[in-house]
Short mmCIF file of C-alpha atoms in Angstrom, two decimals:
data_model
loop_
_atom_site.label_atom_id
_atom_site.label_comp_id
_atom_site.label_asym_id
_atom_site.label_seq_id
_atom_site.Cartn_x
_atom_site.Cartn_y
_atom_site.Cartn_z
CA UNK A 274 23.07 -17.63 11.04
CA UNK A 275 20.83 -14.55 11.16
CA UNK A 276 20.63 -12.48 8.01
CA UNK A 277 19.61 -8.86 7.58
CA UNK A 278 16.78 -10.00 5.33
CA UNK A 279 15.37 -12.23 8.09
CA UNK A 280 15.68 -9.49 10.69
CA UNK A 281 13.95 -6.96 8.41
CA UNK A 282 11.10 -9.42 7.86
CA UNK A 283 10.73 -10.03 11.61
CA UNK A 284 10.92 -6.31 12.32
CA UNK A 285 8.26 -5.69 9.68
CA UNK A 286 5.84 -7.97 11.51
CA UNK A 287 6.58 -6.36 14.89
CA UNK A 288 6.40 -2.76 13.67
CA UNK A 289 3.21 -3.55 11.78
CA UNK A 290 1.53 -5.01 14.87
CA UNK A 291 2.91 -2.76 17.59
CA UNK A 292 4.08 0.43 15.95
CA UNK A 293 7.38 2.18 16.54
CA UNK A 294 6.93 3.00 20.21
CA UNK A 295 5.49 -0.43 21.02
CA UNK A 296 8.43 -2.32 19.53
CA UNK A 297 11.66 -2.85 21.46
CA UNK A 298 14.91 -4.60 20.69
CA UNK A 299 14.03 -7.10 23.41
CA UNK A 300 10.75 -7.95 21.66
CA UNK A 301 12.49 -8.07 18.28
CA UNK A 302 15.24 -10.36 19.53
CA UNK A 303 12.66 -12.75 21.00
CA UNK A 304 10.71 -12.86 17.74
CA UNK A 305 13.87 -13.35 15.71
CA UNK A 306 15.19 -16.06 18.03
CA UNK A 307 18.39 -14.15 18.63
CA UNK A 308 20.13 -12.17 21.32
CA UNK A 309 19.94 -8.40 21.51
CA UNK A 310 23.66 -8.39 20.79
CA UNK A 311 23.12 -10.28 17.55
CA UNK A 312 20.47 -7.78 16.57
CA UNK A 313 22.63 -4.75 17.32
CA UNK A 314 25.44 -6.33 15.29
CA UNK A 315 23.32 -5.60 12.20
CA UNK A 316 21.46 -2.50 13.40
CA UNK A 317 22.87 -0.07 15.93
CA UNK A 318 19.48 1.30 17.00
CA UNK A 319 15.75 0.81 16.64
CA UNK A 320 15.62 3.99 14.58
CA UNK A 321 18.13 2.58 12.10
CA UNK A 322 16.21 -0.68 11.84
CA UNK A 323 12.92 1.17 11.32
CA UNK A 324 14.50 3.25 8.54
CA UNK A 325 15.76 0.10 6.82
CA UNK A 326 12.29 -1.48 7.09
CA UNK A 327 10.79 1.66 5.55
CA UNK A 328 13.32 1.63 2.71
CA UNK A 329 12.53 -2.03 2.03
CA UNK A 330 8.77 -1.41 2.05
CA UNK A 331 9.03 1.59 -0.24
CA UNK A 332 11.24 -0.37 -2.65
CA UNK A 333 8.73 -3.24 -2.77
CA UNK A 334 5.89 -0.81 -3.38
CA UNK A 335 7.72 1.10 -6.10
CA UNK A 336 8.56 -2.18 -7.85
CA UNK A 337 4.86 -3.09 -7.98
CA UNK A 338 3.89 0.40 -9.17
CA UNK A 339 6.53 0.37 -11.90
CA UNK A 340 5.44 -3.07 -13.06
CA UNK A 341 1.80 -2.00 -13.33
CA UNK A 342 2.61 1.32 -15.00
CA UNK A 343 4.78 -0.42 -17.59
CA UNK A 344 1.82 -2.41 -18.89
CA UNK A 345 0.36 0.58 -20.70
CA UNK A 346 -3.22 0.70 -21.91
CA UNK A 347 -6.09 3.02 -20.97
CA UNK A 348 -5.48 5.00 -17.81
CA UNK A 349 -8.54 3.77 -15.90
CA UNK A 350 -7.60 0.17 -16.65
CA UNK A 351 -4.09 0.81 -15.37
CA UNK A 352 -5.43 2.48 -12.24
CA UNK A 353 -7.72 -0.46 -11.60
CA UNK A 354 -4.76 -2.82 -11.91
CA UNK A 355 -2.73 -0.61 -9.56
CA UNK A 356 -5.45 -0.67 -6.91
CA UNK A 357 -5.63 -4.47 -7.08
CA UNK A 358 -1.84 -4.84 -7.00
CA UNK A 359 -1.61 -2.64 -3.91
CA UNK A 360 -4.26 -4.75 -2.22
CA UNK A 361 -2.28 -7.91 -2.88
CA UNK A 362 0.94 -6.33 -1.64
CA UNK A 363 -0.70 -5.05 1.54
CA UNK A 364 -2.21 -8.44 2.26
CA UNK A 365 0.97 -10.44 1.79
CA UNK A 366 3.84 -8.17 2.89
CA UNK A 367 4.09 -7.15 6.56
CA UNK A 368 7.11 -4.97 5.76
CA UNK A 369 4.95 -2.87 3.43
CA UNK A 370 2.24 -2.55 6.09
CA UNK A 371 4.90 -1.61 8.63
CA UNK A 372 6.22 1.02 6.23
CA UNK A 373 2.77 2.56 5.88
CA UNK A 374 2.55 2.77 9.67
CA UNK A 375 6.10 3.84 10.44
CA UNK A 376 6.22 6.66 7.92
CA UNK A 377 3.19 8.18 9.62
CA UNK A 378 4.32 7.57 13.20
CA UNK A 379 7.84 8.85 12.53
CA UNK A 380 6.89 11.80 10.33
CA UNK A 381 9.08 14.81 11.05
CA UNK A 382 11.71 12.77 12.91
CA UNK A 383 14.16 12.45 10.06
CA UNK A 384 12.45 9.38 8.61
CA UNK A 385 12.03 8.96 4.88
CA UNK A 386 9.07 10.03 2.75
CA UNK A 387 5.62 8.70 3.49
CA UNK A 388 4.64 5.37 1.97
CA UNK A 389 1.67 6.97 0.20
CA UNK A 390 4.13 8.97 -1.87
CA UNK A 391 5.24 5.72 -3.51
CA UNK A 392 1.96 5.34 -5.39
CA UNK A 393 -0.45 8.27 -4.94
CA UNK A 394 1.32 10.52 -7.49
CA UNK A 395 0.95 7.79 -10.09
CA UNK A 396 -2.73 7.37 -9.21
CA UNK A 397 -3.25 11.11 -9.62
CA UNK A 398 -1.40 11.09 -12.94
CA UNK A 399 -3.54 8.21 -14.20
CA UNK A 400 -6.73 10.07 -13.33
CA UNK A 401 -5.48 13.16 -15.14
CA UNK A 402 -4.60 10.99 -18.12
CA UNK A 403 -8.04 9.38 -18.04
CA UNK A 404 -9.57 12.85 -18.24
CA UNK A 405 -7.37 13.60 -21.28
CA UNK A 406 -8.53 10.34 -22.87
CA UNK A 407 -12.14 11.39 -22.40
CA UNK A 408 -12.82 8.50 -20.04
CA UNK A 409 -13.97 10.61 -17.09
CA UNK A 410 -17.30 12.32 -16.69
CA UNK A 411 -17.05 16.03 -17.39
CA UNK A 412 -18.07 16.81 -13.80
CA UNK A 413 -15.63 14.31 -12.23
CA UNK A 414 -12.84 16.02 -10.28
CA UNK A 415 -9.77 13.75 -9.92
CA UNK A 416 -8.62 15.44 -6.68
CA UNK A 417 -11.24 13.99 -4.31
CA UNK A 418 -10.87 10.63 -6.06
CA UNK A 419 -7.16 10.60 -5.17
CA UNK A 420 -8.05 11.45 -1.56
CA UNK A 421 -10.64 8.68 -1.52
CA UNK A 422 -8.11 6.18 -2.84
CA UNK A 423 -5.68 7.13 -0.06
CA UNK A 424 -8.39 6.44 2.52
CA UNK A 425 -9.42 3.15 0.89
CA UNK A 426 -5.89 1.80 0.64
CA UNK A 427 -4.99 3.06 4.11
CA UNK A 428 -8.13 1.43 5.46
CA UNK A 429 -7.11 -1.83 3.82
CA UNK A 430 -3.74 -1.65 5.59
CA UNK A 431 -5.52 -1.24 8.93
CA UNK A 432 -8.07 -3.98 8.25
CA UNK A 433 -5.37 -6.50 7.37
CA UNK A 434 -3.31 -5.47 10.40
CA UNK A 435 -6.21 -5.96 12.80
CA UNK A 436 -7.30 -9.29 11.34
CA UNK A 437 -10.44 -7.99 9.64
CA UNK A 438 -9.27 -9.52 6.38
CA UNK A 439 -8.12 -13.12 6.78
CA UNK A 440 -9.09 -15.08 3.68
CA UNK A 441 -6.31 -15.02 1.07
CA UNK A 442 -7.19 -12.63 -1.72
CA UNK A 443 -9.95 -10.92 0.26
CA UNK A 444 -8.15 -7.57 0.35
CA UNK A 445 -7.93 -7.53 -3.43
CA UNK A 446 -11.58 -8.54 -3.67
CA UNK A 447 -12.69 -5.74 -1.38
CA UNK A 448 -10.70 -3.12 -3.26
CA UNK A 449 -12.09 -4.37 -6.57
CA UNK A 450 -15.62 -3.94 -5.27
CA UNK A 451 -14.86 -0.46 -3.97
CA UNK A 452 -13.17 0.51 -7.22
CA UNK A 453 -16.26 -0.67 -9.08
CA UNK A 454 -18.37 1.76 -7.06
CA UNK A 455 -15.94 4.62 -7.63
CA UNK A 456 -15.62 3.90 -11.32
CA UNK A 457 -19.35 3.96 -11.88
CA UNK A 458 -19.41 7.47 -10.47
CA UNK A 459 -16.49 8.96 -12.41
CA UNK A 460 -16.23 7.12 -15.74
CA UNK A 461 -17.79 8.59 -18.85
CA UNK A 462 -20.64 6.60 -20.45
CA UNK A 463 -18.35 5.54 -23.30
CA UNK A 464 -15.61 4.24 -21.01
CA UNK A 465 -15.17 0.92 -19.25
CA UNK A 466 -13.79 0.62 -15.74
CA UNK A 467 -10.96 -1.79 -16.35
CA UNK A 468 -10.44 -5.23 -14.86
CA UNK A 469 -11.48 -4.19 -11.35
CA UNK A 470 -14.99 -3.12 -12.28
CA UNK A 471 -17.89 -3.22 -14.67
CA UNK A 472 -18.60 -0.89 -17.53
CA UNK A 473 -20.59 2.13 -16.33
CA UNK A 474 -24.31 2.25 -16.78
CA UNK A 475 -25.21 3.54 -20.21
CA UNK A 476 -22.43 1.74 -22.05
CA UNK A 477 -24.60 -0.62 -24.02
CA UNK A 478 -21.67 -1.92 -26.06
CA UNK A 479 -19.76 -3.24 -23.02
#
C-alpha cells in the first residue's frame, strides 16, 4: 500500500532532479511504482504535491536548525555547527534539496516561503551575536558573510544534485573547509572558529 510519506520521498527525488516543470504525474507514478490514479488519490495536483514536499523540507530544516541552536555556546561555534548540519542534511535528504529548488522555481506562485528563510535569519543572528561577544574583527561586516553563506550552501545543494559530491560526508567536509577560510577572515585574534575550523592566526593560546 502506498503511503503519503513514500510518495513525498519519491516526489522529492524527482523534483530535485528535474525541477517543477520537468516533473509530471506520469513520471512520478512510474518512479513510485503506482498508477496516476493512486497518486491523485493522495494529491489532487502537482502543485499540491510540490507544496507538501516544500512543507516537509522546511520542517526537516527547521528541526535541524532548532537542534543546533539549542546547544548554546559561543555564537561562532554554533554557526560552524549549523553550517555542518546543513551540509549533512543537504547530502542525505532529497526532499530538502527539492525544497530549495522548488521554493525558487515557484516563487510568486502562491508557494510557501523560500527554503533559505528556514536558516539564514539564524545565521545572521549568530553573526550579530558573535560581534556582541567580541569574537568578530572590528572591520568584519556580518551582512556580506550572510550573503556568502547563502551562496555556499546553495552551491552545495547544486553540487550534490548534479553528482559533484558523491562520497558520504563530502558535503560536510567541503563546507567545513570553506567555513575555515571564512572564519580566518572574520574572527577576532582572541576568538576560535568553532568545530568547523581552526583558531585564527595570532591566537597563540589555541
